[in-house]
Coordinates of C-alpha atoms in Angstrom, one line a residue:
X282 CA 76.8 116.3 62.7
X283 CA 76.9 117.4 66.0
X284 CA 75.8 116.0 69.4
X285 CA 76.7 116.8 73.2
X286 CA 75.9 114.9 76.1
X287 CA 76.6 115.2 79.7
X288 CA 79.1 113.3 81.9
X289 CA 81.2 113.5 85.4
X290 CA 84.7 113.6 86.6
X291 CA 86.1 113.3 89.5
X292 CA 88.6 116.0 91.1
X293 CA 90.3 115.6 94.2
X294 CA 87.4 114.2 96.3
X295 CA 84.6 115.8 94.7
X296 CA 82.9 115.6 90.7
X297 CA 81.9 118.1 88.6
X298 CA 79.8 118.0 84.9
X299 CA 81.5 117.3 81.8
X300 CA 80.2 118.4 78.3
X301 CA 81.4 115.6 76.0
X302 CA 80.8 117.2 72.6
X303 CA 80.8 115.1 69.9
X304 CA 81.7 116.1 66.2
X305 CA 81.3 113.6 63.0
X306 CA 82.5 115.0 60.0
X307 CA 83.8 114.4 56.7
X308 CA 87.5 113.2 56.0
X309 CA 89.2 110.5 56.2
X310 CA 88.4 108.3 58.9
X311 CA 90.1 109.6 62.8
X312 CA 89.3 109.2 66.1
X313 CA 90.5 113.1 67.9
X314 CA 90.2 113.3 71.9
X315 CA 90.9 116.6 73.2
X316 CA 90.1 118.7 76.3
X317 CA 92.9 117.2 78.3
X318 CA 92.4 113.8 78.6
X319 CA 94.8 111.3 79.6
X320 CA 96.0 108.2 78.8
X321 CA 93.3 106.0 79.7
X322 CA 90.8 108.5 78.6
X323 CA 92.5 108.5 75.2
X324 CA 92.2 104.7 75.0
X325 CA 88.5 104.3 74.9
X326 CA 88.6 105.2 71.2
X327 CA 89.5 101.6 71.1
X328 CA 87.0 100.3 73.6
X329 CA 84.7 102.8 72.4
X330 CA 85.1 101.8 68.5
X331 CA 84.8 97.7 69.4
X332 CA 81.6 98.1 71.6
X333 CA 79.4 100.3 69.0
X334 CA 80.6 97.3 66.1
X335 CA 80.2 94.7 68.8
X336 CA 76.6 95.7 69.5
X337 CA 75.3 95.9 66.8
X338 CA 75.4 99.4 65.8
X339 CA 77.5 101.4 62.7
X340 CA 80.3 102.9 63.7
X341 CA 81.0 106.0 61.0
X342 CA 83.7 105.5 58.8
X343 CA 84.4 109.3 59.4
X344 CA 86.8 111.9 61.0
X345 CA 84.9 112.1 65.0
X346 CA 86.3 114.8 67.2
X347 CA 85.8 114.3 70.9
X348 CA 85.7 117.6 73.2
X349 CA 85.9 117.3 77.1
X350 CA 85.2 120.4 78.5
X351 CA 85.9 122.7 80.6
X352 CA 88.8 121.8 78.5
X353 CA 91.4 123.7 81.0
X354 CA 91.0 120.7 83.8
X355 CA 92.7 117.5 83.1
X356 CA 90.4 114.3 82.9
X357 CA 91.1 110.5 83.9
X358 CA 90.1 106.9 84.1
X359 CA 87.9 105.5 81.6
X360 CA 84.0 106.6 83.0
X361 CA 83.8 108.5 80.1
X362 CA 83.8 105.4 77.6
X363 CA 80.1 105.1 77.7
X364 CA 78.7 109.2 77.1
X365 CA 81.2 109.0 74.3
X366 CA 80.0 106.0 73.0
X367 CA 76.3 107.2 73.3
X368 CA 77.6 110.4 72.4
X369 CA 78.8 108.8 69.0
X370 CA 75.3 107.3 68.1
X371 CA 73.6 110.5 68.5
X372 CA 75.8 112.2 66.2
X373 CA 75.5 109.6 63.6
X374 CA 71.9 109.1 63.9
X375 CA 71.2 106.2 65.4
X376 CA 69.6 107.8 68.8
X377 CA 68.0 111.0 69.1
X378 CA 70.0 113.6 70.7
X379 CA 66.9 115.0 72.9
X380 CA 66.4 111.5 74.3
X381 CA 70.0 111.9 76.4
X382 CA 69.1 115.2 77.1
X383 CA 69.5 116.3 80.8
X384 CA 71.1 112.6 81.6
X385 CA 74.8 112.0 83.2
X386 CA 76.4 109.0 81.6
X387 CA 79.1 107.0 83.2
X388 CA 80.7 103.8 82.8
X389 CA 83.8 101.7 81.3
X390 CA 82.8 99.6 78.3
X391 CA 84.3 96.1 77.4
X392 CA 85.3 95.2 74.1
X393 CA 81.4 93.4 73.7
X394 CA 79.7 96.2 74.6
X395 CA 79.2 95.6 78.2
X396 CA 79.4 97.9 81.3
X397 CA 81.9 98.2 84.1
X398 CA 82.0 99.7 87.2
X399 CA 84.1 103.0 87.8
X400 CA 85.3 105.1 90.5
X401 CA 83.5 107.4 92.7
X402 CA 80.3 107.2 92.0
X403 CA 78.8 108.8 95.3
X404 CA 80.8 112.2 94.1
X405 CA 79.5 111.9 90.6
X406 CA 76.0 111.4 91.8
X407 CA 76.1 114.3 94.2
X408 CA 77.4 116.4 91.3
X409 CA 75.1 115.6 89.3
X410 CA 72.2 116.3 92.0
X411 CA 73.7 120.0 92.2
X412 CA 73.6 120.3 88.5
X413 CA 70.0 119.4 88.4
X414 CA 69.9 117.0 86.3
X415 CA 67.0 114.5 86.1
X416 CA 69.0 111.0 86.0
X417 CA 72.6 109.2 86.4
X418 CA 73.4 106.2 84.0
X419 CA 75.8 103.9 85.4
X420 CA 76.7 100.4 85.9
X421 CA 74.4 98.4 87.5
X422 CA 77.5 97.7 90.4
X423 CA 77.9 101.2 91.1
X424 CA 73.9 101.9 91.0
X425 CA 73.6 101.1 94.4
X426 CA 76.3 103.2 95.5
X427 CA 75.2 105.9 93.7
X428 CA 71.8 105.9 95.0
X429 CA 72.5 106.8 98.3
X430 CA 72.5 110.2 97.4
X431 CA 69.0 111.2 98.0
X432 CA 66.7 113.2 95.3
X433 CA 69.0 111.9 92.4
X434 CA 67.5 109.5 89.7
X435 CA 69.9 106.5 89.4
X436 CA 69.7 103.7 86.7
X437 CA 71.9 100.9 87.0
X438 CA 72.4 99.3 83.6
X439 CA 74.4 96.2 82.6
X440 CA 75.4 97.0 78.5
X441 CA 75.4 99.9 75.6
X442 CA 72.9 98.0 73.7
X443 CA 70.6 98.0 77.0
X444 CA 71.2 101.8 77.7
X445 CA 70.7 102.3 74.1
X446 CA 67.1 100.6 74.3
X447 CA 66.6 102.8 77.7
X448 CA 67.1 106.2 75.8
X449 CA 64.4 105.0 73.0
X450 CA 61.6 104.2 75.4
X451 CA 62.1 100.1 74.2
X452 CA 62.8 99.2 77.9
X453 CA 61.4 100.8 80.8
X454 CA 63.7 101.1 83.8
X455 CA 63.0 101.8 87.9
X456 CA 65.3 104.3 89.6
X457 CA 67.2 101.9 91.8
X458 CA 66.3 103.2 95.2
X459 CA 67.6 102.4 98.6
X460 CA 66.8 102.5 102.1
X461 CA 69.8 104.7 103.3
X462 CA 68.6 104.1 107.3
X463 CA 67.9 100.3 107.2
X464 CA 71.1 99.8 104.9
X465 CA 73.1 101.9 107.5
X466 CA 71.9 100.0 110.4
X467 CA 72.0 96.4 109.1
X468 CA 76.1 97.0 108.2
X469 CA 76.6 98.4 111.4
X470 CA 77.8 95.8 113.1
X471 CA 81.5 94.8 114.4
X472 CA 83.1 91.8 114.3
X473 CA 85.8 92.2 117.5
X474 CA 85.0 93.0 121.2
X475 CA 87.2 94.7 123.9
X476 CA 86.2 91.6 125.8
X477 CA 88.2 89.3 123.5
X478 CA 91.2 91.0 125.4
X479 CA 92.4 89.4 128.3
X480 CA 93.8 91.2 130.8
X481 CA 95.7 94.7 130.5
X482 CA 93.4 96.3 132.6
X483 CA 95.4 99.6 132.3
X484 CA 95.6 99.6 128.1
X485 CA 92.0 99.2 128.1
X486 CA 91.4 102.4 130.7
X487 CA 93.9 104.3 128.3
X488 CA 91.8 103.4 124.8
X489 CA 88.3 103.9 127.2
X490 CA 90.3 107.9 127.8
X491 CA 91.6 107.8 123.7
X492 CA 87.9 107.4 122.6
X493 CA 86.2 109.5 124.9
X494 CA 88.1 112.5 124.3
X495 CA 89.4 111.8 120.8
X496 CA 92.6 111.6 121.9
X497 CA 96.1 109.9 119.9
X498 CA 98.1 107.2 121.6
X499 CA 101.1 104.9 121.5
X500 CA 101.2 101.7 122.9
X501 CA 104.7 100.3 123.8
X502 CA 105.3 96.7 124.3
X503 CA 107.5 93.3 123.4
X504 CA 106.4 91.6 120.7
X505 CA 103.1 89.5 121.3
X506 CA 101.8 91.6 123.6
X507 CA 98.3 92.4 122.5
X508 CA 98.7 95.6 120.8
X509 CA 97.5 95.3 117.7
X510 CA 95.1 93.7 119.3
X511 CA 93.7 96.4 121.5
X512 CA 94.5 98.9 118.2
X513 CA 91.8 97.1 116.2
X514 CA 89.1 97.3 119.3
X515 CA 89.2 100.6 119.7
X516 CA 86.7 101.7 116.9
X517 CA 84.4 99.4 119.1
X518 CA 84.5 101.9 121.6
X519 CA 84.1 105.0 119.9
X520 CA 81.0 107.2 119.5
X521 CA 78.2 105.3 116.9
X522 CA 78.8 106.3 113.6
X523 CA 76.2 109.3 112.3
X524 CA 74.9 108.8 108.9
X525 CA 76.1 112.0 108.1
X526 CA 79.7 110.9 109.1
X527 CA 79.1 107.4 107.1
X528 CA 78.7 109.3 103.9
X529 CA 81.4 111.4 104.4
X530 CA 83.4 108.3 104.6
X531 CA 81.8 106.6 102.0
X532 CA 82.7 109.5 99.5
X533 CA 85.9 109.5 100.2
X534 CA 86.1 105.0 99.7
X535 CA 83.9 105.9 96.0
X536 CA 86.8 107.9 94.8
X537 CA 89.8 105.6 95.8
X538 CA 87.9 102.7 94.8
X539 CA 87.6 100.3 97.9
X540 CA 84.1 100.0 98.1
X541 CA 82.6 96.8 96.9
X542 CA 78.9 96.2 95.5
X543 CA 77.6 93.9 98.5
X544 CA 79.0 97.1 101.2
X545 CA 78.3 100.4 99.4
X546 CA 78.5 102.2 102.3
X547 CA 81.2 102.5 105.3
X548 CA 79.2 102.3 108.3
X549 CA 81.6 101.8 110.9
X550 CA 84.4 103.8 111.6
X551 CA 87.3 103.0 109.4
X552 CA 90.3 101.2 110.8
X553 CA 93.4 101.8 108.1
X554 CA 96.9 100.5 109.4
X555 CA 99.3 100.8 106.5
X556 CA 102.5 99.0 106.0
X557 CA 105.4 100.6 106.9
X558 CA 107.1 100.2 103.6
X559 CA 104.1 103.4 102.6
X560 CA 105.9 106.5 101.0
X561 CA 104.7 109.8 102.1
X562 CA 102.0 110.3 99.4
X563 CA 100.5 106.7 100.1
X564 CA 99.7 108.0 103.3
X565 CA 99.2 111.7 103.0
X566 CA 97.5 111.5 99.2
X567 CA 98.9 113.1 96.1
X568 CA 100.3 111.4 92.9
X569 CA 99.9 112.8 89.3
X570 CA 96.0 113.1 89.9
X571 CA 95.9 113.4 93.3
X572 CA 93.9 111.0 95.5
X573 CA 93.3 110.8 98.9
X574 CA 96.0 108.8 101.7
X575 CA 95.9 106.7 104.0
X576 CA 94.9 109.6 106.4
X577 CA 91.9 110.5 104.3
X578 CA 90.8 106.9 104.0
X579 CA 90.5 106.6 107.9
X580 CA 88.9 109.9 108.3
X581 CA 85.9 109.9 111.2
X582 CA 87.9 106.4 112.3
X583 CA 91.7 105.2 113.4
X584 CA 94.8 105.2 111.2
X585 CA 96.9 102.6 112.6
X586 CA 100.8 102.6 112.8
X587 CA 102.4 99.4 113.9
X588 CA 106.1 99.6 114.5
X589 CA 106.0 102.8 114.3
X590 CA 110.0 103.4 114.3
X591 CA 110.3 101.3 110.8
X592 CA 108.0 103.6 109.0
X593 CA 110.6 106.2 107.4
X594 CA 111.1 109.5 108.9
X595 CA 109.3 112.0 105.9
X596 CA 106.7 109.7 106.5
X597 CA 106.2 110.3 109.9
X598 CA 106.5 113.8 110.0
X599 CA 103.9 114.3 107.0
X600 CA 101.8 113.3 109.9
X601 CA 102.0 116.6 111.8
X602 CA 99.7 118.9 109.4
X603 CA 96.8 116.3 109.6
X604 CA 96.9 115.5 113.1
X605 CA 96.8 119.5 114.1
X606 CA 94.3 120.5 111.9
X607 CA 92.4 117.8 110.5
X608 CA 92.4 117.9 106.6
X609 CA 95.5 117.8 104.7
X610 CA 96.4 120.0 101.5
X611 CA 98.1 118.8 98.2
X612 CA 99.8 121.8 96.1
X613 CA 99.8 121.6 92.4
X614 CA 101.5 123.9 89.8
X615 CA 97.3 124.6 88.4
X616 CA 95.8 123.4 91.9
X617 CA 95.3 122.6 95.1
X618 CA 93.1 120.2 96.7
X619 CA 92.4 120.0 100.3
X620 CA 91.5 116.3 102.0
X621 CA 89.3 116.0 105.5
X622 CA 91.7 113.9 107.8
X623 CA 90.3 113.7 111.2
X624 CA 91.0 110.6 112.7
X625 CA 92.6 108.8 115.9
X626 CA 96.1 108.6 115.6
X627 CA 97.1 104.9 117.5
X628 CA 100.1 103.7 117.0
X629 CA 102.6 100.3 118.5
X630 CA 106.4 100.2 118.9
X631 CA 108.5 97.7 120.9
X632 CA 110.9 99.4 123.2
X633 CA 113.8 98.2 121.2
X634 CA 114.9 96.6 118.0
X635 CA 114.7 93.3 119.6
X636 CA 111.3 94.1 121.6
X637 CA 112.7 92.9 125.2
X638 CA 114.2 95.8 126.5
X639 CA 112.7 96.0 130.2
X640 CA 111.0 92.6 129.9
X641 CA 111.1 90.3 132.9
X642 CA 111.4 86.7 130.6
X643 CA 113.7 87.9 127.8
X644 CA 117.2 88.9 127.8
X645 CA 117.3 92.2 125.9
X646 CA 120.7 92.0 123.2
X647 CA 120.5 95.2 122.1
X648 CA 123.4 98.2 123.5
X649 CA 122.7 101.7 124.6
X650 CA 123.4 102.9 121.4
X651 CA 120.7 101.0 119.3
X652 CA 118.3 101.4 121.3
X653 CA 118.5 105.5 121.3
X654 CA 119.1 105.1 117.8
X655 CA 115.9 103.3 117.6
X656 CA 114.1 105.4 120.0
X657 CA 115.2 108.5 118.3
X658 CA 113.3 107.7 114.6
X659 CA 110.5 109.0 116.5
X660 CA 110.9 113.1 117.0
X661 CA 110.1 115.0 120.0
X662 CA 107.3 117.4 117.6
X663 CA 105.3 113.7 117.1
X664 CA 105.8 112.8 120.2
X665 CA 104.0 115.7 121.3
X666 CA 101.3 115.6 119.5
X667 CA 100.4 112.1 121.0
X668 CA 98.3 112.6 124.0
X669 CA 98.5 109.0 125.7
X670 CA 101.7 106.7 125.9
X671 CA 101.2 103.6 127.8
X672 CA 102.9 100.4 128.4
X673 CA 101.4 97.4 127.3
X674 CA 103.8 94.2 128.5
X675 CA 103.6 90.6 128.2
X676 CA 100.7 89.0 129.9
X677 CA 101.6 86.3 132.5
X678 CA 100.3 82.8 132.7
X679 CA 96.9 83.2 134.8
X680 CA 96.5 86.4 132.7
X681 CA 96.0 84.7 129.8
X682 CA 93.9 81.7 131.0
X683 CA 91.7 83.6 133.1
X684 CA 88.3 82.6 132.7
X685 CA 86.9 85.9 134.1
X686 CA 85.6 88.5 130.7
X687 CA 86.1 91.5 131.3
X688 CA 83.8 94.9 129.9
X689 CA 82.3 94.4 126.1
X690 CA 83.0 96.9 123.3
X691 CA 79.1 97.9 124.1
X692 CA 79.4 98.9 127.8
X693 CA 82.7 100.8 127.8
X694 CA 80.7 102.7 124.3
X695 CA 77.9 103.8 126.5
X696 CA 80.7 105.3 128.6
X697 CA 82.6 106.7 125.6
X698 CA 78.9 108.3 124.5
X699 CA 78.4 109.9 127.4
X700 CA 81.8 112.2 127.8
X701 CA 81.3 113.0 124.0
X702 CA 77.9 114.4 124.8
X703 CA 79.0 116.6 127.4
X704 CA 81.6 117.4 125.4
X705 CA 79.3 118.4 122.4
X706 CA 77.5 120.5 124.8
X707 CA 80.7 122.1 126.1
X708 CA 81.7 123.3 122.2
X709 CA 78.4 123.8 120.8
X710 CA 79.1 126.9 119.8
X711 CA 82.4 126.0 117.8
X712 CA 81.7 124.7 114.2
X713 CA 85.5 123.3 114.5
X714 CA 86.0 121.6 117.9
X715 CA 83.8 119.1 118.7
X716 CA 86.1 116.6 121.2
X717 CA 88.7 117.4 124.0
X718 CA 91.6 116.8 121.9
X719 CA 90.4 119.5 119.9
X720 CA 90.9 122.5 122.3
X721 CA 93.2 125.3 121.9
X722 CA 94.5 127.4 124.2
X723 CA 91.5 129.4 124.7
X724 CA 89.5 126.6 125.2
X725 CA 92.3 124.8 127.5
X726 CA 92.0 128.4 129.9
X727 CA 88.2 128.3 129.8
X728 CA 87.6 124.7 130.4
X729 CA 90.1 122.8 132.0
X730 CA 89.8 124.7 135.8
X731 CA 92.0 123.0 138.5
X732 CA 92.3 123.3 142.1
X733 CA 95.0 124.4 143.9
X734 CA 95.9 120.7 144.7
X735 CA 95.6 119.2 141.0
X736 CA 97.9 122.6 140.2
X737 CA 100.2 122.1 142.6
X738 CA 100.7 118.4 141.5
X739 CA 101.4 119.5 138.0
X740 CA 103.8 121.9 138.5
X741 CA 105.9 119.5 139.9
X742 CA 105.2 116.8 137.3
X743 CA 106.2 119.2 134.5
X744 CA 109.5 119.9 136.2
X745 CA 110.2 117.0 136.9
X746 CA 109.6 115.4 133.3
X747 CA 110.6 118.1 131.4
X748 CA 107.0 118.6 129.6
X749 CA 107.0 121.1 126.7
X750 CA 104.5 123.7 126.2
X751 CA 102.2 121.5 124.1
X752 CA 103.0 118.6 126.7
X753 CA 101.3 120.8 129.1
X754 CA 98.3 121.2 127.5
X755 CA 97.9 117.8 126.4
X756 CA 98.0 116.5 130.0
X757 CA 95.1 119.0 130.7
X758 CA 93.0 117.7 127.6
X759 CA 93.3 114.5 129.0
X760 CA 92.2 115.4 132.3
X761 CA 89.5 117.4 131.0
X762 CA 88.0 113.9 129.6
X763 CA 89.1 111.3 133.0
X764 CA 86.7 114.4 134.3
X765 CA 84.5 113.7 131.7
X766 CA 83.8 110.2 132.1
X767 CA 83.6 110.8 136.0
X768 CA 80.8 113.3 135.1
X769 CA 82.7 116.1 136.8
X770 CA 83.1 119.9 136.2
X771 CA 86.1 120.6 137.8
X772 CA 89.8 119.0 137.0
X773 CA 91.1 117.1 140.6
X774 CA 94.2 115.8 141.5
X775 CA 93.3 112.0 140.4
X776 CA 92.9 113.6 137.1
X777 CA 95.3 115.1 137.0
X778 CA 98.3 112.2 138.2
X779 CA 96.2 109.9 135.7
X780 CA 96.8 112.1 133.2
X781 CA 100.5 112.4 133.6
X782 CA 100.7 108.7 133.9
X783 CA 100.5 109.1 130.1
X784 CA 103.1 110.6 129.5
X785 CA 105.7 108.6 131.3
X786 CA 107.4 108.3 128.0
X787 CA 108.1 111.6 127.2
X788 CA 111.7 112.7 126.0
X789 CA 113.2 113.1 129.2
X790 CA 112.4 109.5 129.9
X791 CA 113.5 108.4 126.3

């Protein structure tokens, strides 16, 4: 007795179909997994074997041989419990094979039968869309998920005995359905301000520069400060989230797991800040299967590194590949999987080990020597590929009692909106570049025109700081969007001396 039905699997960040082929013959009574499973996958004979009995149904006292293929591409986590359970019944009668014909199955089964909710779902579903299929059976918790996928037939179900009844016409089912624009635009909603910042008038000019350009940054202050503070309000401030964008996010949350049933989709720009105790593939993505990082996770948002120094140094220089060209790529002796990574690099460091170096109040107890040492975790190649450094001290008394608000998140956005449309414009020919930050060095020839004044001025800055090439050009991104937001065409000397303001910290300096 033979039966097949159809299932997904998730590799890297996308699915493809499974054929989970089902043999029941006669022998003495085994339980055979093949096609490169692992370990959870060869569990579910277990769970698989207690939900049939616990049911209802007959489990056959027979040798069953279980077939995943393509059997050449190794297979995890435990959604294929429930096509192999169904899978199971066909073979031994108790369902008709042509009623799970053309269905995807997923789903981890419990020891009574019932369903629980698995892994990226929104990858399986759009798999499954692409194979033509004409429905996806899931748990109901990832039904929701899973229906954002539009054209795709989704059915949420809650147990084997319910999906059972489904696939014999005893129950009739609706397609879960859901409104994609209404759901995007009811989550879209953030719970800080910029406003809730008091003072630091001058951070707050540097993230409004960050966000309109796209730009990386590193905030340097004691401890206390604000900036983690001003960190977490920047996605405030960035352009609104497209729905195209949010589903490229949410794809990405399916597969790691972080979604939750009540937010199925990521409609605001992701904000990830890590421990610094993260190893290298925590961040960048790998492990035996490999899954996406940290970097992955906030892609289209911010990745977040406070006290940047204490994060270890292969950490930090993983961090180079992403930041110049936007996805990240994880080598394997049979594969390799490439991972979108565009996000804002922001980052927060103290200016010493004890965070007072240079501060008015506190006596700084740190020597020469630790401090350089401390300063010196940070290489000059990552320092370079941050556009903005700025200084963020301790607010003062009247600072921080001031009853005066400054700009909301909403008002310095409409700002932020506006430079990115001109940017669009700008690159809307280039499938790649989209933002300032983005330019190469054609670009950087083409748009970024000076006058003789602004050129003047930085020649002299970039002797006098010692500015490497990449330096150079990230000074005139960054004037390219201060012009931006002043609506102008042409680079001017204000631009231009704001633009090296930020990057006082550069390694001559450090």
């Amino acid at each position: 007795m033979l039966a097949k039905v159809l299932s997904t699997s998730v590799f890297g960040v996308d699915a493809f179909i499974v054929s989970v082929e089902i043999d029941i013959s006669a022998g003495l009574p085994a339980f055979t997994i093949v096609g490169l499973p692992d370990l959870a996958v060869k569990e579910s004979q277990h769970r698989v074997q207690a939900a049939i009995k616990n049911s209802g149904f007959s489990f056959p006292n027979r040798r069953i041989t279980v077939n995943l293929a393509p059997a050449d591409i190794k297979k995890e986590g435990a959604a294929f419990d429930l096509p192999v359970a169904v899978g199971i019944l066909a073979a031994f009668g108790s369902l008709s094979p042509a009623a799970c014909h053309n269905y995807a199955f997923l789903g981890e089964l419990s020891l009574d039968g019932t369903l629980r909710p698995v892994k990226g779902a929104v990858s399986m579903a759009l798999a499954a869309r692409e194979a033509g299929l004409r429905g996806l059976i899931l748990p109901t918790q990832n039904a929701t998920e899973a229906a954002m996928v539009e054209d795709m037939p989704v059915y949420g179900l809650s147990s084997l005995t319910q999906t059972v009844r489904f696939l014999k016409g005893e129950v009739k089912l609706e397609r879960c359905r859901v409104d994609i624009s209404r759901l995007f635009d009811k989550a879209r909603v953030h719970q800080v301000d910029l406003n809730d910042v008091q003072g630091h008038e001058h951070a707050k000019r540097a993230l409004e520069v960050a966000a309109a350009g796209g730009h990386n940054i590193l905030m340097i202050g004691p401890p206390g400060s604000g900036k983690t503070m001003l960190a977490r309000r920047l996605a405030t401030i960035l352009p609104p989230f497209t729905l195209e964008e949010a589903l490229e996010a949410t794809k990405i949350h399916s597969v790691v797991g972080t979604l939750s049933p009540d937010r199925p989709l990521v409609a605001t720009r992701p904000f990830r800040s890590p421990h610094h105790n993260v190893s290298a593939a925590g961040i960048i993505g790998g492990g035996t299967f490999p899954r996406p990082g940290e970097v992955s996770l906030a892609h289209n948002g911010v990745l977040f590194l406070d006290e940047l120094p204490e994060f270890r140094r292969d950490v930090l220089e993983a961090l180079r590949q992403p930041l110049e060209d936007g996805d990240v790529t994880i080598g394997r002796a049979r594969s390799t999987l490439t991972f979108p990574a565009r996000f804002m690099f922001v980052c927060a460091m103290n200016p010493c080990p004890c965070g007072f170096f240079g501060d008015p109040r506190h006596t700084c107890t740190c020597t020469p020597h630790k401090i350089r040492r401390y300063r010196s975790r940070i290489s000059g190649p990552l320092l370079d590929r941050i556009d903005l450094h700025v200084e963020v001290p301790a607010l003062k008394y009247r600072e921080m009692t001031s009853k005066t608000a400054g700009e909301n998140s909403r008002t310095v956005a409409d700002r932020v909106a506006r430079a990115r449309n001109k940017q669009q414009k700008r690159f809307s020919a280039s499938r790649r570049i989209r933002a300032n930050c983005q330019m190469g060095p054609r670009q950087i020839k083409r748009y970024c025109q000076v006058t003789p004044e602004s050129e003047t001025f930085l020649r002299a800055a970039i002797e006098r700081l010692g500015l490497s090439a990449r330096a150079y050009h990230r000074v005139l991104k960054v004037a390219r969007t201060i012009a931006d937001l002043e609506n102008s065409d042409i680079i001017e000397s204000p631009h231009i001396t704001e633009a090296v303001q930020y990057r006082s910290l550069d390694r001559t300096n450090w």
